[in-house]
XYZ file of C-alpha atoms in Angstrom:
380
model
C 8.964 -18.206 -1.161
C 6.273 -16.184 -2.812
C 4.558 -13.160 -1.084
C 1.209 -14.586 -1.585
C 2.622 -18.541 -0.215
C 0.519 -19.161 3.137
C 2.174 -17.723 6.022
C 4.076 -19.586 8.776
C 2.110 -20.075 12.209
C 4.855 -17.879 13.752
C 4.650 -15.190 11.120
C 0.570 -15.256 11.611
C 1.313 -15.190 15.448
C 3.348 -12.068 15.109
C 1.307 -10.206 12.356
C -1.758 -10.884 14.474
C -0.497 -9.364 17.798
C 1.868 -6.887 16.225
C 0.840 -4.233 18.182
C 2.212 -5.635 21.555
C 5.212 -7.693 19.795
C 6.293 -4.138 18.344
C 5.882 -2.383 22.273
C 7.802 -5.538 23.061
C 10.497 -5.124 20.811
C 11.060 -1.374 21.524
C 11.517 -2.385 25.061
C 14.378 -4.652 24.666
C 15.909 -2.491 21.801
C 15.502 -0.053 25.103
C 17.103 -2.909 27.384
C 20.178 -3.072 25.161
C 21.310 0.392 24.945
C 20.270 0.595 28.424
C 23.210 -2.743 29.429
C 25.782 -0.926 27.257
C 25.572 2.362 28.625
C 26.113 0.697 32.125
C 28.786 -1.281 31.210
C 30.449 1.369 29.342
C 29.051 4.621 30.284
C 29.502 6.794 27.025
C 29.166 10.280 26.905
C 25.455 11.386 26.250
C 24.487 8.100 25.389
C 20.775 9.574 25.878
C 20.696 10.169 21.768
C 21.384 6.062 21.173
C 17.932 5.732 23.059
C 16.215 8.606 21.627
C 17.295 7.230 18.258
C 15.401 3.886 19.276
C 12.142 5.600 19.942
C 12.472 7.928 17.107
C 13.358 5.246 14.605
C 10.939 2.402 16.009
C 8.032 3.945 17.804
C 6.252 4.525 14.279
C 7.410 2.031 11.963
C 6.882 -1.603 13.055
C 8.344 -3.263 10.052
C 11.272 -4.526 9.370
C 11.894 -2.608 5.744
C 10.749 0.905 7.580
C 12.868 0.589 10.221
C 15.725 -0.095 8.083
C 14.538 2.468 5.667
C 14.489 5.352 8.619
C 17.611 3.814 10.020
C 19.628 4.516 7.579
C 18.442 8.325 6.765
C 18.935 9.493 10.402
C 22.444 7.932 9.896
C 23.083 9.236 6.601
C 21.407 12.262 7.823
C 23.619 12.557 10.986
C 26.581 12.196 9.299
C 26.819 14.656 6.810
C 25.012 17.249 9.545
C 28.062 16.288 11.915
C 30.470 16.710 9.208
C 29.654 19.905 8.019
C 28.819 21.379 11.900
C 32.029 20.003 13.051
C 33.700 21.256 9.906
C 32.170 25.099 10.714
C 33.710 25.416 14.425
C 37.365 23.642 13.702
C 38.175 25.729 10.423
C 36.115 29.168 11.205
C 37.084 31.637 14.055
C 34.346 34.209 13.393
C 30.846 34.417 15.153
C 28.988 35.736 12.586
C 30.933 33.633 9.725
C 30.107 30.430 10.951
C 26.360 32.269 11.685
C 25.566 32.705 8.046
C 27.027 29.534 7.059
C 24.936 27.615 9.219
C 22.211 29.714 8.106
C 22.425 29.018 4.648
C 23.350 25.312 4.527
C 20.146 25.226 6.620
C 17.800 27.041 4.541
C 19.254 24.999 1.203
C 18.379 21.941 2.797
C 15.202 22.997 3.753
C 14.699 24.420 -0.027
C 16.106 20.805 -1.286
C 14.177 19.034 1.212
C 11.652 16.870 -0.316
C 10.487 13.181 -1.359
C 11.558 10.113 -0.205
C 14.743 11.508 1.493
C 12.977 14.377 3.048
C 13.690 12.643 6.933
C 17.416 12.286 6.272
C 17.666 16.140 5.354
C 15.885 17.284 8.218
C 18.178 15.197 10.416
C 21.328 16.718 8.536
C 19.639 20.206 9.482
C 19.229 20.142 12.719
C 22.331 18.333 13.459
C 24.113 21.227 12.487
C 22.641 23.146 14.672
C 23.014 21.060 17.178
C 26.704 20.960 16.656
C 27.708 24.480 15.801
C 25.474 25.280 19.073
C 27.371 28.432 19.653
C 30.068 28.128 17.994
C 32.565 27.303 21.319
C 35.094 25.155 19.003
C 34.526 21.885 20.999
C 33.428 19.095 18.782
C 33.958 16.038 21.382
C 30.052 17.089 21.941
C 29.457 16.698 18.432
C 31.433 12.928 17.742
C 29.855 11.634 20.458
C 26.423 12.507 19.745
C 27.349 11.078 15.953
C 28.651 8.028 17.197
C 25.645 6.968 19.834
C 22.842 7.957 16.980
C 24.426 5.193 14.783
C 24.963 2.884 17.760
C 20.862 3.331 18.307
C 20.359 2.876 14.242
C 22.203 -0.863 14.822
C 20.715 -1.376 17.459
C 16.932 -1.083 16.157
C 17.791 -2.584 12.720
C 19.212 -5.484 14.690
C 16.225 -5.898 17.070
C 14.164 -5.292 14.044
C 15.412 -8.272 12.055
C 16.169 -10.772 14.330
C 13.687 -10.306 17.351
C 10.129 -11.326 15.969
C 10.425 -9.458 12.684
C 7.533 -7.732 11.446
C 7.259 -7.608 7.866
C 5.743 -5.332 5.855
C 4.850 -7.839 3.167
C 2.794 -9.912 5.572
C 0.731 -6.622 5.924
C 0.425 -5.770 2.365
C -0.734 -9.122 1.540
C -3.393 -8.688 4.529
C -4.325 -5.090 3.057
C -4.755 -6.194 -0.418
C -6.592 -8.799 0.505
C -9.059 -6.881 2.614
C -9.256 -4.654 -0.280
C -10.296 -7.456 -2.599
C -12.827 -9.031 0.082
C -14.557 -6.149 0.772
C -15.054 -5.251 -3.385
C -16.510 -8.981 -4.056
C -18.711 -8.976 -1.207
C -20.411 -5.371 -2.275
C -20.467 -6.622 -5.888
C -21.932 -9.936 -4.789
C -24.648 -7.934 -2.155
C -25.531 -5.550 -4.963
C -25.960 -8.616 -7.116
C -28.221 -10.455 -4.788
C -30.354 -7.379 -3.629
C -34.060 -6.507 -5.111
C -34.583 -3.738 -7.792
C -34.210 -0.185 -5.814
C -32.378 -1.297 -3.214
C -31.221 1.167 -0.108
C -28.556 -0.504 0.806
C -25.500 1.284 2.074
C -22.372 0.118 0.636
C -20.375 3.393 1.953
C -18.732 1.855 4.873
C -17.102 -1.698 2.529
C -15.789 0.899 0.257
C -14.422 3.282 2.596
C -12.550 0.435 4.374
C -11.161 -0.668 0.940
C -10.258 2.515 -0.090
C -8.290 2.583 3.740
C -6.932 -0.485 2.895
C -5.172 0.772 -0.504
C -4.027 3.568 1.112
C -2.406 1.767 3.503
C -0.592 -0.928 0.815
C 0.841 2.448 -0.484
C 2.717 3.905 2.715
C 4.330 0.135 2.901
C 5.811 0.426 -0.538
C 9.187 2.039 1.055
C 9.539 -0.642 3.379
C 8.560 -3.635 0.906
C 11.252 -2.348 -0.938
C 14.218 -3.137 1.622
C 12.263 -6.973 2.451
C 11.870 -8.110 -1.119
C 14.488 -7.459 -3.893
C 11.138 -9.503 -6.147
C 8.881 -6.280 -4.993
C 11.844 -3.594 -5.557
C 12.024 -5.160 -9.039
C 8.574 -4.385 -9.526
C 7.964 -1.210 -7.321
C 5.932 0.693 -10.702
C 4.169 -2.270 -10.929
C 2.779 -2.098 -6.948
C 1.758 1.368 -7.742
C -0.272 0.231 -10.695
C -2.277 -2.644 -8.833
C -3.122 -0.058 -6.400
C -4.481 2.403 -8.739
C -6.587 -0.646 -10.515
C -8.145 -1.105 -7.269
C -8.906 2.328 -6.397
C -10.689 2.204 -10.017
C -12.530 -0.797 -9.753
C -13.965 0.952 -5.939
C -14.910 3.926 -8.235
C -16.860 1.457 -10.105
C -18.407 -0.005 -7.120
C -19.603 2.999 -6.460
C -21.380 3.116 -8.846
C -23.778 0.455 -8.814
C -25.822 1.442 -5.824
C -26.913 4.514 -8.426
C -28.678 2.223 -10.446
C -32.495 1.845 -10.168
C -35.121 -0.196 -12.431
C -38.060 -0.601 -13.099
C -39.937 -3.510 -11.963
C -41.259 -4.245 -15.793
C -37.350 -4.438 -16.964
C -36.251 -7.075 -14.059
C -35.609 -9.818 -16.254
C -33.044 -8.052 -18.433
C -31.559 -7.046 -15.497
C -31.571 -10.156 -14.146
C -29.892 -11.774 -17.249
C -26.928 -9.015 -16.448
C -26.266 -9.645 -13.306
C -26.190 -13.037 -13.939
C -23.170 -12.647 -16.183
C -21.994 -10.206 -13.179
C -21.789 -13.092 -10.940
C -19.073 -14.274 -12.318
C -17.023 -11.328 -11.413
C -17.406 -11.590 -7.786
C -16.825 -14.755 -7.980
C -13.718 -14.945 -9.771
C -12.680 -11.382 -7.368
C -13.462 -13.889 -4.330
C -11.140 -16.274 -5.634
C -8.575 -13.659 -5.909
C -8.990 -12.681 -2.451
C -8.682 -16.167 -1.177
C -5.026 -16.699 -3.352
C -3.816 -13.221 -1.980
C -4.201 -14.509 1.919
C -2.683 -17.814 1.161
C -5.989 -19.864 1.144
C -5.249 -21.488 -2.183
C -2.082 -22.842 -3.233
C -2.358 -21.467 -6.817
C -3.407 -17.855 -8.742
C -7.154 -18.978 -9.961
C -7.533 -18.746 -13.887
C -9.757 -16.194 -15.912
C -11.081 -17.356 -19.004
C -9.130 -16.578 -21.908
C -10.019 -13.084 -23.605
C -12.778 -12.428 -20.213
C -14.026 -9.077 -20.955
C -14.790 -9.990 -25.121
C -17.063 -12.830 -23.786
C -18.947 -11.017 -21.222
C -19.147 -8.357 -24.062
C -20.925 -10.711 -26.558
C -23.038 -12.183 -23.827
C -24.025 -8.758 -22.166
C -24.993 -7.934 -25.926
C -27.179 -11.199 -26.082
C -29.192 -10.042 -22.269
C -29.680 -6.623 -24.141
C -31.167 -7.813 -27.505
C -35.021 -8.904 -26.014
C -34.865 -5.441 -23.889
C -33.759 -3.334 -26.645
C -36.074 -4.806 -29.121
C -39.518 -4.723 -27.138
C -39.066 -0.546 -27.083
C -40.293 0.269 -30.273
C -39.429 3.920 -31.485
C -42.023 5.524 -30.450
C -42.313 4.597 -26.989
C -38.774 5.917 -26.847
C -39.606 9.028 -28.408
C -42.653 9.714 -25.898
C -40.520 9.140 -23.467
C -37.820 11.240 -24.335
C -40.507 14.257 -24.459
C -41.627 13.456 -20.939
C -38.302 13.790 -19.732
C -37.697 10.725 -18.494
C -34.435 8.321 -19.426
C -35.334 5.494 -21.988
C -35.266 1.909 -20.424
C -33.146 1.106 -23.455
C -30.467 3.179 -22.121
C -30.070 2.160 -18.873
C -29.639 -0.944 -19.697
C -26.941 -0.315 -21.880
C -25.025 1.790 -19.283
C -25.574 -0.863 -16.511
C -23.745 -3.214 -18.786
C -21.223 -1.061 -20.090
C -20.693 -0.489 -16.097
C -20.878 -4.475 -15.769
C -18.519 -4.373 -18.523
C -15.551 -2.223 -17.582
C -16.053 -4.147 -13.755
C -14.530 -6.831 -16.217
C -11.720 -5.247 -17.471
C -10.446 -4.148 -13.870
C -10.643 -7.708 -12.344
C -9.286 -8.838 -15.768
C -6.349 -6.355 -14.533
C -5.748 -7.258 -11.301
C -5.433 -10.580 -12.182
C -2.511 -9.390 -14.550
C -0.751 -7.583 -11.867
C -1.309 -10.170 -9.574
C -0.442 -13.294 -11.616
C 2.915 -11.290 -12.463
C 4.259 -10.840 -9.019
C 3.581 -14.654 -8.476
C 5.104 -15.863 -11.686
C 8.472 -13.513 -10.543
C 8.743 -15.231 -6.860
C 8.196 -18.259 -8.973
C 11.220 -17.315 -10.854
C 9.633 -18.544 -14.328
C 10.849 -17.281 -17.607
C 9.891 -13.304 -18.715
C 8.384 -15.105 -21.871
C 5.921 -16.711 -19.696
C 4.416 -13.756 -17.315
C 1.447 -13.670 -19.391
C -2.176 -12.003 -17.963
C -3.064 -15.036 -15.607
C -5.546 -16.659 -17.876
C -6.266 -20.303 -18.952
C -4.770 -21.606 -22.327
């Protein structure tokens, strides 16, 4: 089923009270280590539940709990191997000292990207196991042993008790993203010449909302073998829409004068569209419509001609000399701000003309379709 199909009642349910399913989850994740240290009573079976909370207190999704899962056990286990190693083959104090020492300070030199939590497990696990340096490692395999119990036991509550998926958020966050870009286009659009209007706080929350599609990349990863395919291509779509903000920003800059509203007008009018076609977007993105909307073929050329067509009348009723006086006084020729509104207008284009792309891409992959047919999302 495609990322963007509309989501399941359940799956709405949990995605809209994730906050208290996640606390719930946590607490029987809790509840099981809990039953089988009193049925079985391991040796400090405390780690297996401070694995739980470590793993599952910050990451409510599914793919970021298996994600951290695995580097505290990969993590652990090389830490446990090399600690444990240390105190059964070493008899000096200082020896095993300056070994832990330096495989310490080489992780913490190679510590860095994606993996950076499984090395800093695999450090401090070796300290944790050398301790000081007594030669009994039952400490250490037992510690090892009830970190990976706690790793099953919060990928297991992860992905069968109310799963919380990190797609369902993306797809929430990209559309909020969208949303909030058509409906400052669309205000900008509708407002009078001068406006004050503060568009600061829309923008800011769409910027938020990009931000946070990129700290679920990890975790959309280990959900959707479609997404991991196209991981460069997530990236991508989010930088398009911090560019098209950028743009957004923009327009509130923008001031006429009352003389030159009806080549203005004739420019947003083509600018419409864009909002239009971005609300659309939004609307496929949170599962509203059952199929990606369709640009016109070769978008941005046509707005180009027409854009050219609104500027002719303003650009021709300057004559020379008016623009001459007026570059004496100081002030910026009408002429020209007209042409940088629509150039602005113009590249607006191009980014929803690129979104689209991304978009239409993912869709057509879920879809399974032939490479030969992931085109940009337009109409034939």
């Amino acid at each position: 089923m495609s990322v963007f199909a509309p989501a399941t009642p359940f799956a709405d349910f949990i995605y809209r009270h994730f906050r208290s399913v996640h606390a719930l989850k946590l607490g029987l994740a809790l509840l099981v280590a809990v039953t089988i240290n009193a049925i079985w009573a391991p040796p400090h079976f405390i780690w297996s539940m401070v694995t739980i909370v470590v793993i599952m207190m910050s990451l409510p999704q599914v793919g970021g709990a298996i994600e951290k899962s695995l580097q505290r056990a990969i993590g652990t286990c090389l830490g446990s191997a090399y600690g444990v190693m240390l105190v059964a083959t070493v008899d000096s104090y200082w020896l095993i000292m300056s070994l832990l020492i330096l495989a310490v300070s080489l992780i913490c030199f190679i510590s860095a990207g994606r993996y950076s939590y499984a090395y800093l497990v695999s450090g401090f696990t070796i300290i944790i196991v050398v301790g000081d340096a007594n030669h009994d490692t039952s400490e250490a395999l037992w510690r090892t042993a009830n970190i990976l119990s706690g790793c099953v036991i919060a990928i297991l509550v992860s992905l069968f008790i109310f799963p919380i998926k990190a797609k369902q958020d993306w797809r929430s966050q990209l559309t909020h993203a969208i949303d909030n870009m058509a409906e400052v286009l669309a205000q900008h659009l509708k407002a009078p010449a001068n406006h004050d209007l503060d568009f600061r706080a829309k923008l800011e929350a769409a910027m938020k909302a990009v931000l946070t599609q990129k700290k679920l990349f990890f975790s959309l990863e280990w959900e959707s073998k479609t997404l991991k395919k196209h991981k460069v291509l997530l990236s991508q779509l989010a930088n398009k829409q911090v560019r098209l903000i950028t743009l957004l920003e923009l327009l509130p800059l923008t001031r006429w004068q009352e003389e030159d509203k009806d080549a203005y007008l004739q420019i947003n009018a083509v600018a419409s569209e864009l909002a239009f076609y971005l609300q659309q977007l939004a609307e496929f993105v949170a599962g509203k419509a059952q199929q990606l909307p369709t640009l016109p073929e070769c978008l941005e050329q046509e707005l180009q001609h027409r854009l050219q067509l609104s500027l002719a009348s303003a650009t021709t009723t300057a004559s020379s000399t008016d623009l001459d006086a007026a570059a004496i006084d100081g002030e910026v020729p009408q002429g020209f701000a007209l042409t940088g509104y629509s150039w602005l207008i113009y590249q607006l284009a191009i980014a929803v003309e690129a979104l689209y792309e991304d978009i239409a891409i993912i869709e057509i992959a879920y879809n399974k379709q032939p490479a030969s047919q992931i085109t940009s999302g337009k109409a034939d």
